[in-house]
Amino acid sequence: MFKFKNKYINYAAVITFFLALALINPAVRVFFSNVCELPLNLVRFVGREVDGAISYHRNYVLNEKLKNQIDLLNRKIVSLNEVILENQRLKRLLSLKESASYKVILSKVIARAPDSWSSVIMIDKGSANGIKKGMVALSYLGLLGRVTETTDSVSKIILMNDPNFCISALIQRTRQEGLVCGTLGVFLIMRYLPEGVDVKKGDLVVTSGLNPNYPKGLLIGRVVDMGKEFSGLSRYVTIKPATNLSDIEEVLVIAK
């Protein structure tokens, strides 16, 4: 028991000696200070890393939450813009429907024909709604094409840029008549115009009323170029359709 106590007394004496020496000798004091500083620096380093990791995780979670909120708001904005644009189109179509001297049936485009993507569309109205083969299709800007097939609930419409679509038309300013046909491209061609025809870029081209079911004066498009046929006996004009035929969502069908 006495030896055990002596052992602790010896330890205490050694520690006391070094502490006293540290207080007296500056070099020893610096040494002890550095020795003690090492574990403290390690603790501080670990603490900073832990705080940084916690802060990073907190900021990451907050950033993801904000990104999700922004994505949600963007989706709502897109949906709202779609509703606004649709309402604007429908308002124009309804205005045309009310002012027209003929009955029209409002429909929506539900598909495009895979084998004729640029020139054939399908609408959500059919024979059950009064639509028949040969009826004329319009947008709020002007002529689109004609109905070629119907089922009870769906109709197929060939657009006026299809090569199989041709219609008698007039240059509105001069009343010069010609035949407008599709090219399967962006533009239409008006053929069989006499040499020396009075036509200018920007002239409007409208339906002549000579084709069955087509009211006179429907806007087809605007002249953008002129040329001479290969035979040299007549001229033609290139027409840009009034309606963008690649961007059709609603259709009016003239019920005659």
mmCIF file of C-alpha atoms in Angstrom:
data_model
loop_
_atom_site.group_PDB
_atom_site.id
_atom_site.type_symbol
_atom_site.label_atom_id
_atom_site.label_comp_id
_atom_site.label_asym_id
_atom_site.label_seq_id
_atom_site.Cartn_x
_atom_site.Cartn_y
_atom_site.Cartn_z
ATOM 1 C CA MET A 1 0.000 0.000 0.000
ATOM 2 C CA PHE A 2 2.844 2.309 0.920
ATOM 3 C CA LYS A 3 4.654 1.490 -2.358
ATOM 4 C CA PHE A 4 1.486 2.276 -4.377
ATOM 5 C CA LYS A 5 1.201 5.691 -2.752
ATOM 6 C CA ASN A 6 4.903 6.362 -3.312
ATOM 7 C CA LYS A 7 4.440 5.593 -7.016
ATOM 8 C CA TYR A 8 1.765 8.289 -7.438
ATOM 9 C CA ILE A 9 3.805 10.706 -5.323
ATOM 10 C CA ASN A 10 6.729 10.174 -7.703
ATOM 11 C CA TYR A 11 4.500 10.827 -10.769
ATOM 12 C CA ALA A 12 3.166 13.987 -9.226
ATOM 13 C CA ALA A 13 6.664 15.139 -8.363
ATOM 14 C CA VAL A 14 7.849 14.612 -11.951
ATOM 15 C CA ILE A 15 4.875 16.489 -13.406
ATOM 16 C CA THR A 16 5.353 19.299 -10.878
ATOM 17 C CA PHE A 17 9.020 19.471 -11.788
ATOM 18 C CA PHE A 18 8.323 19.817 -15.510
ATOM 19 C CA LEU A 19 5.596 22.380 -14.933
ATOM 20 C CA ALA A 20 7.925 24.430 -12.781
ATOM 21 C CA LEU A 21 10.638 24.074 -15.386
ATOM 22 C CA ALA A 22 8.216 25.226 -18.093
ATOM 23 C CA LEU A 23 7.381 28.323 -16.099
ATOM 24 C CA ILE A 24 11.055 29.135 -15.521
ATOM 25 C CA ASN A 25 12.570 28.123 -18.899
ATOM 26 C CA PRO A 26 10.969 29.784 -22.007
ATOM 27 C CA ALA A 27 12.230 27.048 -24.359
ATOM 28 C CA VAL A 28 10.593 24.348 -22.291
ATOM 29 C CA ARG A 29 7.455 26.442 -22.073
ATOM 30 C CA VAL A 30 7.308 26.710 -25.888
ATOM 31 C CA PHE A 31 7.883 22.976 -26.234
ATOM 32 C CA PHE A 32 5.015 22.137 -23.920
ATOM 33 C CA SER A 33 2.831 24.705 -25.653
ATOM 34 C CA ASN A 34 3.502 23.100 -29.038
ATOM 35 C CA VAL A 35 2.886 19.617 -27.669
ATOM 36 C CA CYS A 36 -0.467 20.698 -26.285
ATOM 37 C CA GLU A 37 -1.338 22.634 -29.437
ATOM 38 C CA LEU A 38 -1.120 19.561 -31.709
ATOM 39 C CA PRO A 39 -4.187 17.753 -30.360
ATOM 40 C CA LEU A 40 -6.051 21.040 -30.105
ATOM 41 C CA ASN A 41 -5.340 21.798 -33.776
ATOM 42 C CA LEU A 42 -6.492 18.303 -34.701
ATOM 43 C CA VAL A 43 -9.720 18.823 -32.801
ATOM 44 C CA ARG A 44 -10.244 22.203 -34.483
ATOM 45 C CA PHE A 45 -9.561 20.689 -37.956
ATOM 46 C CA VAL A 46 -12.019 17.858 -37.385
ATOM 47 C CA GLY A 47 -14.565 20.355 -36.100
ATOM 48 C CA ARG A 48 -14.208 22.553 -39.183
ATOM 49 C CA GLU A 49 -14.559 19.551 -41.514
ATOM 50 C CA VAL A 50 -17.660 18.350 -39.693
ATOM 51 C CA ASP A 51 -19.183 21.845 -39.795
ATOM 52 C CA GLY A 52 -18.345 22.089 -43.502
ATOM 53 C CA ALA A 53 -19.942 18.722 -44.254
ATOM 54 C CA ILE A 54 -23.076 19.659 -42.324
ATOM 55 C CA SER A 55 -23.240 23.035 -44.076
ATOM 56 C CA TYR A 56 -22.711 21.406 -47.507
ATOM 57 C CA HIS A 57 -25.481 18.882 -46.888
ATOM 58 C CA ARG A 58 -27.827 21.593 -45.632
ATOM 59 C CA ASN A 59 -27.108 23.785 -48.673
ATOM 60 C CA TYR A 60 -27.470 20.804 -51.046
ATOM 61 C CA VAL A 61 -30.875 19.914 -49.614
ATOM 62 C CA LEU A 62 -31.982 23.555 -49.790
ATOM 63 C CA ASN A 63 -30.686 23.889 -53.363
ATOM 64 C CA GLU A 64 -32.527 20.746 -54.495
ATOM 65 C CA LYS A 65 -35.706 22.012 -52.864
ATOM 66 C CA LEU A 66 -35.378 25.370 -54.627
ATOM 67 C CA LYS A 67 -34.645 23.644 -57.972
ATOM 68 C CA ASN A 68 -37.784 21.518 -57.602
ATOM 69 C CA GLN A 69 -39.840 24.610 -56.795
ATOM 70 C CA ILE A 70 -38.411 26.429 -59.830
ATOM 71 C CA ASP A 71 -39.142 23.420 -62.084
ATOM 72 C CA LEU A 72 -42.706 23.317 -60.783
ATOM 73 C CA LEU A 73 -43.172 27.043 -61.412
ATOM 74 C CA ASN A 74 -41.718 26.710 -64.927
ATOM 75 C CA ARG A 75 -44.138 23.869 -65.711
ATOM 76 C CA LYS A 76 -47.030 25.976 -64.448
ATOM 77 C CA ILE A 77 -45.873 28.918 -66.582
ATOM 78 C CA VAL A 78 -45.647 26.699 -69.685
ATOM 79 C CA SER A 79 -49.130 25.289 -69.011
ATOM 80 C CA LEU A 80 -50.531 28.772 -68.448
ATOM 81 C CA ASN A 81 -48.961 30.039 -71.684
ATOM 82 C CA GLU A 82 -50.486 27.088 -73.561
ATOM 83 C CA VAL A 83 -53.917 27.940 -72.153
ATOM 84 C CA ILE A 84 -53.492 31.612 -73.096
ATOM 85 C CA LEU A 85 -52.390 30.775 -76.657
ATOM 86 C CA GLU A 86 -55.207 28.269 -77.102
ATOM 87 C CA ASN A 87 -57.749 30.812 -75.858
ATOM 88 C CA GLN A 88 -56.404 33.377 -78.326
ATOM 89 C CA ARG A 89 -56.698 30.933 -81.236
ATOM 90 C CA LEU A 90 -60.170 29.818 -80.207
ATOM 91 C CA LYS A 91 -61.293 33.422 -79.817
ATOM 92 C CA ARG A 92 -60.231 34.153 -83.407
ATOM 93 C CA LEU A 93 -61.892 30.987 -84.686
ATOM 94 C CA LEU A 94 -65.127 31.744 -82.838
ATOM 95 C CA SER A 95 -65.056 35.281 -84.201
ATOM 96 C CA LEU A 96 -64.726 33.872 -87.735
ATOM 97 C CA LYS A 97 -67.466 31.345 -87.001
ATOM 98 C CA GLU A 98 -69.860 34.076 -85.866
ATOM 99 C CA SER A 99 -69.102 36.391 -88.787
ATOM 100 C CA ALA A 100 -69.139 33.735 -91.531
ATOM 101 C CA SER A 101 -72.105 33.542 -93.876
ATOM 102 C CA TYR A 102 -71.886 29.734 -93.788
ATOM 103 C CA LYS A 103 -72.076 27.128 -91.057
ATOM 104 C CA VAL A 104 -68.741 25.883 -89.729
ATOM 105 C CA ILE A 105 -67.740 23.026 -87.430
ATOM 106 C CA LEU A 106 -64.918 23.637 -84.950
ATOM 107 C CA SER A 107 -62.451 20.758 -84.499
ATOM 108 C CA LYS A 108 -59.001 19.966 -83.123
ATOM 109 C CA VAL A 109 -56.058 18.338 -84.875
ATOM 110 C CA ILE A 110 -55.352 14.966 -83.258
ATOM 111 C CA ALA A 111 -52.706 13.517 -85.596
ATOM 112 C CA ARG A 112 -50.723 13.807 -88.801
ATOM 113 C CA ALA A 113 -50.499 11.015 -91.359
ATOM 114 C CA PRO A 114 -47.154 9.186 -90.921
ATOM 115 C CA ASP A 115 -46.711 8.765 -94.688
ATOM 116 C CA SER A 116 -47.699 12.383 -95.487
ATOM 117 C CA TRP A 117 -46.678 14.229 -92.341
ATOM 118 C CA SER A 118 -46.467 17.702 -93.894
ATOM 119 C CA SER A 119 -49.641 17.594 -95.957
ATOM 120 C CA VAL A 120 -52.274 15.433 -94.210
ATOM 121 C CA ILE A 121 -53.885 15.962 -90.796
ATOM 122 C CA MET A 122 -56.574 14.168 -88.782
ATOM 123 C CA ILE A 123 -59.251 16.029 -86.804
ATOM 124 C CA ASP A 124 -61.493 14.946 -83.924
ATOM 125 C CA LYS A 125 -64.805 15.401 -85.768
ATOM 126 C CA GLY A 126 -66.417 13.047 -88.270
ATOM 127 C CA SER A 127 -69.647 12.113 -90.008
ATOM 128 C CA ALA A 128 -71.471 11.986 -86.674
ATOM 129 C CA ASN A 129 -70.755 15.717 -86.395
ATOM 130 C CA GLY A 130 -71.953 16.482 -89.917
ATOM 131 C CA ILE A 131 -68.612 16.394 -91.719
ATOM 132 C CA LYS A 132 -68.535 14.924 -95.222
ATOM 133 C CA LYS A 133 -65.943 14.193 -97.872
ATOM 134 C CA GLY A 134 -65.142 17.253 -99.991
ATOM 135 C CA MET A 135 -65.870 19.859 -97.305
ATOM 136 C CA VAL A 136 -63.461 22.788 -97.018
ATOM 137 C CA ALA A 137 -61.111 23.245 -94.055
ATOM 138 C CA LEU A 138 -60.064 26.674 -92.744
ATOM 139 C CA SER A 139 -57.902 28.280 -90.100
ATOM 140 C CA TYR A 140 -58.717 31.723 -88.708
ATOM 141 C CA LEU A 141 -56.219 33.092 -91.261
ATOM 142 C CA GLY A 142 -57.593 31.428 -94.376
ATOM 143 C CA LEU A 143 -57.815 28.250 -96.448
ATOM 144 C CA LEU A 144 -56.214 25.012 -95.214
ATOM 145 C CA GLY A 145 -57.438 22.222 -97.482
ATOM 146 C CA ARG A 146 -60.330 19.796 -97.882
ATOM 147 C CA VAL A 147 -61.765 16.694 -96.229
ATOM 148 C CA THR A 148 -60.890 13.493 -98.114
ATOM 149 C CA GLU A 149 -62.107 10.772 -95.719
ATOM 150 C CA THR A 150 -64.395 10.501 -92.694
ATOM 151 C CA THR A 151 -65.370 8.023 -90.006
ATOM 152 C CA ASP A 152 -67.980 8.585 -87.320
ATOM 153 C CA SER A 153 -65.574 10.534 -85.104
ATOM 154 C CA VAL A 154 -62.468 11.340 -87.183
ATOM 155 C CA SER A 155 -61.820 13.066 -90.508
ATOM 156 C CA LYS A 156 -58.777 13.189 -92.771
ATOM 157 C CA ILE A 157 -57.841 16.530 -94.332
ATOM 158 C CA ILE A 158 -55.461 17.031 -97.236
ATOM 159 C CA LEU A 159 -53.683 20.383 -96.890
ATOM 160 C CA MET A 160 -53.247 22.754 -99.808
ATOM 161 C CA ASN A 161 -49.483 22.133 -99.988
ATOM 162 C CA ASP A 162 -50.148 18.554 -101.119
ATOM 163 C CA PRO A 163 -49.449 18.032 -104.876
ATOM 164 C CA ASN A 164 -52.898 16.457 -105.211
ATOM 165 C CA PHE A 165 -54.552 19.687 -104.067
ATOM 166 C CA CYS A 166 -55.442 22.254 -106.749
ATOM 167 C CA ILE A 167 -57.976 25.080 -106.695
ATOM 168 C CA SER A 168 -59.092 27.910 -108.951
ATOM 169 C CA ALA A 169 -57.907 31.241 -107.534
ATOM 170 C CA LEU A 170 -57.701 34.982 -108.198
ATOM 171 C CA ILE A 171 -55.014 37.576 -107.689
ATOM 172 C CA GLN A 172 -57.161 39.858 -105.564
ATOM 173 C CA ARG A 173 -55.805 43.176 -106.844
ATOM 174 C CA THR A 174 -56.161 42.462 -110.580
ATOM 175 C CA ARG A 175 -58.778 39.662 -110.559
ATOM 176 C CA GLN A 176 -56.462 37.561 -112.745
ATOM 177 C CA GLU A 177 -57.436 33.910 -112.506
ATOM 178 C CA GLY A 178 -55.105 30.913 -112.283
ATOM 179 C CA LEU A 179 -54.781 27.462 -110.752
ATOM 180 C CA VAL A 180 -53.107 27.104 -107.345
ATOM 181 C CA CYS A 181 -51.526 23.727 -106.552
ATOM 182 C CA GLY A 182 -49.439 22.280 -103.742
ATOM 183 C CA THR A 183 -45.757 21.455 -104.057
ATOM 184 C CA LEU A 184 -45.270 19.373 -100.877
ATOM 185 C CA GLY A 185 -43.015 22.193 -99.719
ATOM 186 C CA VAL A 186 -43.456 25.467 -97.887
ATOM 187 C CA PHE A 187 -44.852 27.333 -100.908
ATOM 188 C CA LEU A 188 -47.719 26.946 -103.399
ATOM 189 C CA ILE A 189 -47.628 27.551 -107.158
ATOM 190 C CA MET A 190 -50.226 29.507 -109.157
ATOM 191 C CA ARG A 191 -50.020 28.457 -112.815
ATOM 192 C CA TYR A 192 -51.516 29.320 -116.212
ATOM 193 C CA LEU A 193 -51.071 33.069 -115.917
ATOM 194 C CA PRO A 194 -50.770 34.873 -119.280
ATOM 195 C CA GLU A 195 -47.541 36.490 -120.428
ATOM 196 C CA GLY A 196 -47.476 40.111 -119.280
ATOM 197 C CA VAL A 197 -49.784 39.448 -116.331
ATOM 198 C CA ASP A 198 -49.998 42.288 -113.821
ATOM 199 C CA VAL A 199 -48.732 40.740 -110.588
ATOM 200 C CA LYS A 200 -46.481 42.032 -107.823
ATOM 201 C CA LYS A 201 -44.792 40.603 -104.784
ATOM 202 C CA GLY A 202 -47.152 40.969 -101.850
ATOM 203 C CA ASP A 203 -50.346 40.567 -103.919
ATOM 204 C CA LEU A 204 -52.998 38.541 -102.098
ATOM 205 C CA VAL A 205 -54.391 35.383 -103.695
ATOM 206 C CA VAL A 206 -57.944 34.256 -102.875
ATOM 207 C CA THR A 207 -60.366 31.541 -103.960
ATOM 208 C CA SER A 208 -62.328 32.340 -107.115
ATOM 209 C CA GLY A 209 -65.517 30.558 -106.077
ATOM 210 C CA LEU A 210 -65.508 28.357 -109.192
ATOM 211 C CA ASN A 211 -64.819 25.115 -107.276
ATOM 212 C CA PRO A 212 -67.774 23.402 -105.585
ATOM 213 C CA ASN A 213 -67.949 23.930 -101.794
ATOM 214 C CA TYR A 214 -65.292 26.692 -101.838
ATOM 215 C CA PRO A 215 -66.753 30.131 -101.044
ATOM 216 C CA LYS A 216 -65.337 32.993 -103.066
ATOM 217 C CA GLY A 217 -62.725 35.208 -101.423
ATOM 218 C CA LEU A 218 -61.090 32.783 -98.973
ATOM 219 C CA LEU A 219 -57.519 33.903 -98.418
ATOM 220 C CA ILE A 220 -54.948 31.458 -99.795
ATOM 221 C CA GLY A 221 -51.730 33.405 -99.391
ATOM 222 C CA ARG A 222 -49.418 36.117 -100.663
ATOM 223 C CA VAL A 223 -47.227 36.296 -103.799
ATOM 224 C CA VAL A 224 -43.513 36.049 -102.981
ATOM 225 C CA ASP A 225 -41.985 35.402 -106.426
ATOM 226 C CA MET A 226 -42.746 35.210 -110.161
ATOM 227 C CA GLY A 227 -41.395 33.082 -112.992
ATOM 228 C CA LYS A 228 -41.903 31.825 -116.551
ATOM 229 C CA GLU A 229 -43.032 28.298 -117.413
ATOM 230 C CA PHE A 230 -40.621 26.083 -119.379
ATOM 231 C CA SER A 231 -42.865 26.334 -122.420
ATOM 232 C CA GLY A 232 -42.457 30.101 -122.359
ATOM 233 C CA LEU A 233 -46.155 30.508 -123.106
ATOM 234 C CA SER A 234 -47.323 31.390 -119.610
ATOM 235 C CA ARG A 235 -46.111 32.565 -116.250
ATOM 236 C CA TYR A 236 -46.465 31.342 -112.685
ATOM 237 C CA VAL A 237 -46.211 32.880 -109.228
ATOM 238 C CA THR A 238 -44.973 31.404 -105.968
ATOM 239 C CA ILE A 239 -47.318 31.852 -103.022
ATOM 240 C CA LYS A 240 -46.631 31.728 -99.321
ATOM 241 C CA PRO A 241 -49.741 30.298 -97.585
ATOM 242 C CA ALA A 242 -51.495 32.647 -95.161
ATOM 243 C CA THR A 243 -51.511 29.840 -92.588
ATOM 244 C CA ASN A 244 -48.387 28.068 -91.395
ATOM 245 C CA LEU A 245 -49.330 24.555 -92.506
ATOM 246 C CA SER A 246 -46.821 22.935 -90.161
ATOM 247 C CA ASP A 247 -48.416 24.594 -87.134
ATOM 248 C CA ILE A 248 -52.123 23.754 -87.115
ATOM 249 C CA GLU A 249 -53.964 22.908 -83.895
ATOM 250 C CA GLU A 250 -57.591 23.860 -84.566
ATOM 251 C CA VAL A 251 -59.610 23.640 -87.780
ATOM 252 C CA LEU A 252 -62.928 25.027 -88.994
ATOM 253 C CA VAL A 253 -64.787 22.861 -91.509
ATOM 254 C CA ILE A 254 -67.367 24.541 -93.739
ATOM 255 C CA ALA A 255 -70.561 22.493 -93.480
ATOM 256 C CA LYS A 256 -72.244 22.893 -96.857
#
